Amino acid sequence: MDTLPPFLEHVGNTPLIHLREASARTGCTILGKAEFMNPGGSVKDRAAKYLLLDALKRGLVEPGGTVVEGTAGNTGIGLTLAGNALGLKTIILMPETQSAEKQSALRGMGAELRTVPAVPYANPENYVHQARRLAESMADGAAHGVVYPNQWDNPANREGHLASTGPEIWEQTGARVDGFICAVGTGGTLAGVSEYLKSRNPGIVTAAADPEGAGIHDWIKFGEIRSSGSSITEGIGQNRVTGNLEGALIDDAFRIPDSELVPVLWELIGREGLYVGASSAINVAGAIRLAEQLGPGHTIVTVLCDSASRYESRLFNRGFMESKGLPMPPWFD
């Protein structure tokens, strides 16, 4: 494709924001990559861009065709908007436990949304498996093609971050970056950025920030998927080694409980003026942990994934937060 539609053209090149509170607390420079400023509102716009461009390049689908994906929401939003710009229809399968805001956004953007019960990946009725089977069942006789992007195991996801996010961070920091950390959903962001940064400087420390209920922390630290507990975060927290994680160059991991990420979230909103969601907060909490481990004077980069507006019905719901034993924002008192 010689000329990209405006949506795809403007994915990426997001700014790095200096996080004053986290930096002051650690004596490091902690920077957040403002991925919520992508045109579809999240870091997943990058995966959507590279997954669809790869599918088009390989002739798996063409304008008039259909994209079928299983997603917790943000990749679905990115795929739907990018698909609209490319003349593709979108069918999204999503666990019914995901926020009402993401569900209504997908419908408003024109996706055909099918919500299904939330069951583990090992269950054949998991939304990822259902999406794959649906795409396979639609493929025969589809005039313009049906593609299952498979954000989890498709290397185009990881390669998109290797080609864009990593180089942007290297350039924006003037090659002065000591650590990178983010949470794992598909693993594409962490694996792709880590691969690029380490190709420029093998001494850069890369790490995962893992919520409770996820097993990547123990896989990185001990070589075994183990998990316990649960988290209010959505779209992150993996209990299998995805294709995008296989062979990833990741040095360390930190398990961040909700009780640690929520105060960071209120600080990001109330003191930094950054209206971001819980996944951004777990990333910043992880960056604080990594900064404390490396010591003062280092530069740590993390990802500000999306907006709190996609989770308002939960994050600012007193009954929901109190049921989890978590505090409301101080300005609600």
GROMACS .gro file of C-alpha atoms in nm:
model
  333
    1MET     CA    1   0.000   0.000   0.000
    2ASP     CA    2   0.168   0.317  -0.125
    3THR     CA    3  -0.036   0.567   0.076
    4LEU     CA    4  -0.166   0.486   0.424
    5PRO     CA    5  -0.512   0.604   0.532
    6PRO     CA    6  -0.485   0.892   0.782
    7PHE     CA    7  -0.574   0.666   1.076
    8LEU     CA    8  -0.280   0.436   1.010
    9GLU     CA    9  -0.047   0.720   0.915
   10HIS     CA   10  -0.096   0.881   1.255
   11VAL     CA   11  -0.048   0.571   1.468
   12GLY     CA   12   0.275   0.608   1.665
   13ASN     CA   13   0.520   0.893   1.722
   14THR     CA   14   0.355   0.954   2.059
   15PRO     CA   15   0.537   1.180   2.306
   16LEU     CA   16   0.731   1.077   2.615
   17ILE     CA   17   0.589   1.245   2.925
   18HIS     CA   18   0.809   1.317   3.225
   19LEU     CA   19   0.635   1.174   3.532
   20ARG     CA   20   0.728   1.421   3.803
   21GLU     CA   21   0.596   1.238   4.108
   22ALA     CA   22   0.749   0.900   4.027
   23SER     CA   23   1.077   1.063   3.924
   24ALA     CA   24   1.103   1.269   4.241
   25ARG     CA   25   1.027   0.967   4.457
   26THR     CA   26   1.304   0.754   4.305
   27GLY     CA   27   1.571   1.004   4.202
   28CYS     CA   28   1.540   0.869   3.848
   29THR     CA   29   1.389   1.009   3.531
   30ILE     CA   30   1.070   0.812   3.470
   31LEU     CA   31   0.902   0.869   3.135
   32GLY     CA   32   0.564   0.751   3.009
   33LYS     CA   33   0.508   0.682   2.638
   34ALA     CA   34   0.173   0.850   2.577
   35GLU     CA   35   0.009   0.572   2.377
   36PHE     CA   36  -0.336   0.698   2.474
   37MET     CA   37  -0.267   0.973   2.217
   38ASN     CA   38  -0.286   0.728   1.926
   39PRO     CA   39  -0.592   0.798   1.705
   40GLY     CA   40  -0.785   0.502   1.845
   41GLY     CA   41  -0.688   0.591   2.200
   42SER     CA   42  -0.452   0.311   2.303
   43VAL     CA   43  -0.124   0.131   2.255
   44LYS     CA   44  -0.316  -0.142   2.072
   45ASP     CA   45  -0.352   0.083   1.767
   46ARG     CA   46   0.005  -0.018   1.686
   47ALA     CA   47  -0.077  -0.388   1.689
   48ALA     CA   48  -0.390  -0.325   1.481
   49LYS     CA   49  -0.192  -0.130   1.222
   50TYR     CA   50   0.080  -0.387   1.173
   51LEU     CA   51  -0.151  -0.690   1.191
   52LEU     CA   52  -0.380  -0.554   0.918
   53LEU     CA   53  -0.102  -0.426   0.694
   54ASP     CA   54   0.062  -0.769   0.719
   55ALA     CA   55  -0.266  -0.944   0.631
   56LEU     CA   56  -0.319  -0.718   0.330
   57LYS     CA   57   0.039  -0.762   0.212
   58ARG     CA   58   0.007  -1.140   0.229
   59GLY     CA   59  -0.324  -1.136   0.043
   60LEU     CA   60  -0.523  -1.286   0.331
   61VAL     CA   61  -0.790  -1.017   0.300
   62GLU     CA   62  -0.875  -0.725   0.074
   63PRO     CA   63  -1.115  -0.428   0.095
   64GLY     CA   64  -1.464  -0.567   0.142
   65GLY     CA   65  -1.332  -0.855   0.353
   66THR     CA   66  -1.380  -0.928   0.721
   67VAL     CA   67  -1.156  -0.921   1.027
   68VAL     CA   68  -1.246  -1.157   1.314
   69GLU     CA   69  -1.056  -1.122   1.642
   70GLY     CA   70  -1.081  -1.217   2.007
   71THR     CA   71  -0.986  -0.922   2.227
   72ALA     CA   72  -1.038  -0.767   2.569
   73GLY     CA   73  -1.131  -0.445   2.392
   74ASN     CA   74  -0.851  -0.210   2.291
   75THR     CA   75  -0.717  -0.422   2.006
   76GLY     CA   76  -1.074  -0.459   1.887
   77ILE     CA   77  -1.115  -0.083   1.886
   78GLY     CA   78  -0.791  -0.038   1.693
   79LEU     CA   79  -0.882  -0.311   1.444
   80THR     CA   80  -1.230  -0.169   1.392
   81LEU     CA   81  -1.112   0.185   1.326
   82ALA     CA   82  -0.818   0.076   1.111
   83GLY     CA   83  -1.050  -0.167   0.934
   84ASN     CA   84  -1.301   0.110   0.866
   85ALA     CA   85  -1.023   0.314   0.707
   86LEU     CA   86  -0.916   0.016   0.494
   87GLY     CA   87  -1.265  -0.088   0.387
   88LEU     CA   88  -1.280  -0.396   0.611
   89LYS     CA   89  -1.567  -0.520   0.825
   90THR     CA   90  -1.492  -0.628   1.181
   91ILE     CA   91  -1.635  -0.896   1.409
   92ILE     CA   92  -1.509  -0.886   1.767
   93LEU     CA   93  -1.548  -1.157   2.032
   94MET     CA   94  -1.490  -1.028   2.383
   95PRO     CA   95  -1.541  -1.164   2.736
   96GLU     CA   96  -1.864  -1.030   2.882
   97THR     CA   97  -1.673  -0.920   3.192
   98GLN     CA   98  -1.502  -0.633   3.008
   99SER     CA   99  -1.611  -0.276   3.073
  100ALA     CA  100  -1.938  -0.144   2.935
  101GLU     CA  101  -1.749   0.154   2.793
  102LYS     CA  102  -1.537  -0.063   2.563
  103GLN     CA  103  -1.839  -0.264   2.455
  104SER     CA  104  -2.041   0.045   2.366
  105ALA     CA  105  -1.743   0.202   2.188
  106LEU     CA  106  -1.700  -0.101   1.965
  107ARG     CA  107  -2.067  -0.102   1.870
  108GLY     CA  108  -2.057   0.272   1.806
  109MET     CA  109  -1.760   0.229   1.573
  110GLY     CA  110  -1.947  -0.025   1.363
  111ALA     CA  111  -1.799  -0.353   1.487
  112GLU     CA  112  -2.021  -0.656   1.519
  113LEU     CA  113  -1.960  -0.734   1.886
  114ARG     CA  114  -2.024  -1.076   2.033
  115THR     CA  115  -1.973  -1.105   2.407
  116VAL     CA  116  -1.911  -1.452   2.547
  117PRO     CA  117  -1.864  -1.597   2.898
  118ALA     CA  118  -1.519  -1.540   3.048
  119VAL     CA  119  -1.348  -1.878   3.075
  120PRO     CA  120  -0.979  -1.976   3.091
  121TYR     CA  121  -0.773  -2.015   2.776
  122ALA     CA  122  -0.763  -2.393   2.830
  123ASN     CA  123  -1.140  -2.404   2.783
  124PRO     CA  124  -1.238  -2.446   2.415
  125GLU     CA  125  -1.510  -2.185   2.470
  126ASN     CA  126  -1.255  -1.916   2.554
  127TYR     CA  127  -1.315  -1.608   2.340
  128VAL     CA  128  -0.984  -1.648   2.156
  129HIS     CA  129  -1.072  -2.000   2.041
  130GLN     CA  130  -1.423  -1.895   1.948
  131ALA     CA  131  -1.286  -1.615   1.730
  132ARG     CA  132  -1.048  -1.851   1.550
  133ARG     CA  133  -1.323  -2.105   1.484
  134LEU     CA  134  -1.561  -1.836   1.360
  135ALA     CA  135  -1.300  -1.703   1.116
  136GLU     CA  136  -1.232  -2.054   0.988
  137SER     CA  137  -1.603  -2.124   0.940
  138MET     CA  138  -1.648  -1.802   0.741
  139ALA     CA  139  -1.344  -1.845   0.518
  140ASP     CA  140  -1.493  -2.074   0.253
  141GLY     CA  141  -1.656  -1.875  -0.021
  142ALA     CA  142  -1.574  -1.534   0.127
  143ALA     CA  143  -1.529  -1.313  -0.180
  144HIS     CA  144  -1.280  -1.072  -0.027
  145GLY     CA  145  -1.130  -1.288   0.243
  146VAL     CA  146  -1.166  -1.340   0.615
  147VAL     CA  147  -0.866  -1.289   0.841
  148TYR     CA  148  -0.809  -1.391   1.203
  149PRO     CA  149  -0.520  -1.157   1.301
  150ASN     CA  150  -0.440  -1.357   1.616
  151GLN     CA  151  -0.276  -1.072   1.804
  152TRP     CA  152  -0.148  -1.320   2.064
  153ASP     CA  153   0.070  -1.538   1.844
  154ASN     CA  154   0.113  -1.340   1.523
  155PRO     CA  155   0.471  -1.203   1.509
  156ALA     CA  156   0.348  -0.898   1.313
  157ASN     CA  157   0.237  -0.759   1.652
  158ARG     CA  158   0.583  -0.786   1.805
  159GLU     CA  159   0.752  -0.671   1.483
  160GLY     CA  160   0.539  -0.357   1.483
  161HIS     CA  161   0.686  -0.253   1.817
  162LEU     CA  162   1.033  -0.355   1.700
  163ALA     CA  163   0.988  -0.127   1.399
  164SER     CA  164   0.817   0.168   1.569
  165THR     CA  165   0.788   0.188   1.948
  166GLY     CA  166   1.143   0.081   2.025
  167PRO     CA  167   1.310   0.319   1.777
  168GLU     CA  168   1.090   0.606   1.894
  169ILE     CA  169   1.196   0.553   2.257
  170TRP     CA  170   1.563   0.531   2.159
  171GLU     CA  171   1.543   0.854   1.961
  172GLN     CA  172   1.327   1.046   2.210
  173THR     CA  173   1.563   0.970   2.500
  174GLY     CA  174   1.869   1.059   2.294
  175ALA     CA  175   1.987   0.699   2.339
  176ARG     CA  176   1.995   0.757   2.715
  177VAL     CA  177   1.759   0.491   2.843
  178ASP     CA  178   1.853   0.244   3.116
  179GLY     CA  179   1.533   0.046   3.159
  180PHE     CA  180   1.201  -0.033   2.997
  181ILE     CA  181   0.903  -0.195   3.168
  182CYS     CA  182   0.541  -0.267   3.086
  183ALA     CA  183   0.268  -0.519   3.153
  184VAL     CA  184   0.198  -0.819   2.931
  185GLY     CA  185  -0.124  -0.878   2.742
  186THR     CA  186  -0.017  -1.036   2.415
  187GLY     CA  187   0.347  -0.967   2.495
  188GLY     CA  188   0.399  -0.778   2.169
  189THR     CA  189   0.492  -0.443   2.324
  190LEU     CA  190   0.737  -0.575   2.581
  191ALA     CA  191   0.899  -0.827   2.345
  192GLY     CA  192   0.929  -0.591   2.048
  193VAL     CA  193   1.058  -0.291   2.244
  194SER     CA  194   1.300  -0.508   2.443
  195GLU     CA  195   1.442  -0.661   2.126
  196TYR     CA  196   1.504  -0.321   1.967
  197LEU     CA  197   1.650  -0.150   2.273
  198LYS     CA  198   1.882  -0.440   2.350
  199SER     CA  199   2.001  -0.439   1.989
  200ARG     CA  200   2.121  -0.083   2.051
  201ASN     CA  201   2.248  -0.138   2.405
  202PRO     CA  202   2.249  -0.489   2.556
  203GLY     CA  203   2.285  -0.337   2.903
  204ILE     CA  204   1.934  -0.188   2.903
  205VAL     CA  205   1.724  -0.369   3.163
  206THR     CA  206   1.379  -0.477   3.047
  207ALA     CA  207   1.108  -0.606   3.276
  208ALA     CA  208   0.742  -0.703   3.305
  209ALA     CA  209   0.494  -0.549   3.547
  210ASP     CA  210   0.248  -0.828   3.622
  211PRO     CA  211  -0.087  -0.799   3.801
  212GLU     CA  212  -0.202  -1.052   4.055
  213GLY     CA  213  -0.377  -1.342   3.886
  214ALA     CA  214  -0.121  -1.351   3.604
  215GLY     CA  215   0.164  -1.598   3.558
  216ILE     CA  216   0.425  -1.413   3.354
  217HIS     CA  217   0.610  -1.291   3.665
  218ASP     CA  218   0.687  -1.647   3.771
  219TRP     CA  219   0.764  -1.754   3.414
  220ILE     CA  220   1.030  -1.484   3.383
  221LYS     CA  221   1.169  -1.528   3.735
  222PHE     CA  222   1.143  -1.906   3.775
  223GLY     CA  223   1.065  -2.049   3.431
  224GLU     CA  224   0.719  -2.166   3.530
  225ILE     CA  225   0.369  -2.023   3.481
  226ARG     CA  226   0.212  -1.984   3.826
  227SER     CA  227  -0.057  -1.745   3.938
  228SER     CA  228  -0.281  -1.658   4.229
  229GLY     CA  229  -0.522  -1.382   4.321
  230SER     CA  230  -0.698  -1.141   4.087
  231SER     CA  231  -0.683  -0.781   3.968
  232ILE     CA  232  -0.912  -0.500   3.855
  233THR     CA  233  -0.694  -0.445   3.548
  234GLU     CA  234  -0.829  -0.534   3.203
  235GLY     CA  235  -0.645  -0.641   2.890
  236ILE     CA  236  -0.327  -0.741   3.075
  237GLY     CA  237  -0.236  -1.043   3.280
  238GLN     CA  238  -0.139  -1.353   3.085
  239ASN     CA  239  -0.126  -1.717   3.194
  240ARG     CA  240   0.039  -1.866   2.890
  241VAL     CA  241   0.350  -1.800   2.685
  242THR     CA  242   0.212  -1.644   2.368
  243GLY     CA  243   0.388  -1.659   2.034
  244ASN     CA  244   0.490  -1.297   2.080
  245LEU     CA  245   0.660  -1.383   2.411
  246GLU     CA  246   0.855  -1.681   2.288
  247GLY     CA  247   1.226  -1.602   2.295
  248ALA     CA  248   1.165  -1.250   2.426
  249LEU     CA  249   1.464  -1.073   2.584
  250ILE     CA  250   1.319  -0.990   2.928
  251ASP     CA  251   1.546  -0.954   3.230
  252ASP     CA  252   1.314  -0.921   3.527
  253ALA     CA  253   0.956  -0.903   3.649
  254PHE     CA  254   0.765  -0.737   3.931
  255ARG     CA  255   0.426  -0.846   4.064
  256ILE     CA  256   0.216  -0.537   4.135
  257PRO     CA  257  -0.095  -0.582   4.353
  258ASP     CA  258  -0.401  -0.362   4.308
  259SER     CA  259  -0.329  -0.203   4.646
  260GLU     CA  260  -0.005  -0.067   4.498
  261LEU     CA  261  -0.128   0.037   4.154
  262VAL     CA  262  -0.446   0.221   4.262
  263PRO     CA  263  -0.268   0.497   4.463
  264VAL     CA  264  -0.037   0.544   4.163
  265LEU     CA  265  -0.344   0.575   3.940
  266TRP     CA  266  -0.496   0.848   4.157
  267GLU     CA  267  -0.158   1.025   4.157
  268LEU     CA  268  -0.135   1.012   3.778
  269ILE     CA  269  -0.483   1.160   3.745
  270GLY     CA  270  -0.488   1.398   4.040
  271ARG     CA  271  -0.128   1.526   4.040
  272GLU     CA  272   0.008   1.464   3.691
  273GLY     CA  273  -0.313   1.549   3.503
  274LEU     CA  274  -0.303   1.221   3.310
  275TYR     CA  275  -0.647   1.062   3.282
  276VAL     CA  276  -0.521   0.708   3.224
  277GLY     CA  277  -0.644   0.361   3.311
  278ALA     CA  278  -0.529   0.094   3.553
  279SER     CA  279  -0.287  -0.070   3.309
  280SER     CA  280  -0.097   0.259   3.287
  281ALA     CA  281  -0.083   0.270   3.665
  282ILE     CA  282   0.059  -0.081   3.693
  283ASN     CA  283   0.323   0.017   3.438
  284VAL     CA  284   0.423   0.327   3.635
  285ALA     CA  285   0.422   0.130   3.961
  286GLY     CA  286   0.652  -0.119   3.789
  287ALA     CA  287   0.874   0.164   3.666
  288ILE     CA  288   0.905   0.288   4.025
  289ARG     CA  289   1.008  -0.062   4.137
  290LEU     CA  290   1.264  -0.089   3.857
  291ALA     CA  291   1.399   0.259   3.933
  292GLU     CA  292   1.440   0.170   4.300
  293GLN     CA  293   1.626  -0.145   4.200
  294LEU     CA  294   1.861   0.034   3.958
  295GLY     CA  295   1.917   0.330   4.188
  296PRO     CA  296   1.908   0.709   4.141
  297GLY     CA  297   2.019   0.873   3.818
  298HIS     CA  298   1.876   0.624   3.573
  299THR     CA  299   1.618   0.678   3.298
  300ILE     CA  300   1.322   0.440   3.292
  301VAL     CA  301   1.056   0.432   3.020
  302THR     CA  302   0.712   0.275   3.047
  303VAL     CA  303   0.380   0.289   2.861
  304LEU     CA  304   0.068   0.495   2.931
  305CYS     CA  305  -0.171   0.257   2.759
  306ASP     CA  306  -0.516   0.415   2.739
  307SER     CA  307  -0.768   0.649   2.901
  308ALA     CA  308  -0.957   0.603   3.226
  309SER     CA  309  -1.270   0.694   3.029
  310ARG     CA  310  -1.282   0.330   2.913
  311TYR     CA  311  -1.323   0.211   3.273
  312GLU     CA  312  -1.519   0.486   3.450
  313SER     CA  313  -1.810   0.263   3.547
  314ARG     CA  314  -1.569   0.058   3.760
  315LEU     CA  315  -1.282   0.281   3.865
  316PHE     CA  316  -1.515   0.552   3.994
  317ASN     CA  317  -1.780   0.317   4.129
  318ARG     CA  318  -1.762   0.327   4.507
  319GLY     CA  319  -1.942  -0.004   4.550
  320PHE     CA  320  -1.711  -0.183   4.306
  321MET     CA  321  -1.390  -0.040   4.449
  322GLU     CA  322  -1.493  -0.101   4.810
  323SER     CA  323  -1.584  -0.459   4.723
  324LYS     CA  324  -1.219  -0.502   4.620
  325GLY     CA  325  -1.090  -0.329   4.933
  326LEU     CA  326  -0.952  -0.039   4.727
  327PRO     CA  327  -0.968   0.335   4.794
  328MET     CA  328  -1.162   0.585   4.588
  329PRO     CA  329  -0.978   0.893   4.458
  330PRO     CA  330  -0.910   1.138   4.742
  331TRP     CA  331  -1.122   1.401   4.567
  332PHE     CA  332  -1.426   1.173   4.612
  333ASP     CA  333  -1.405   1.197   4.993
   0.00000   0.00000   0.00000
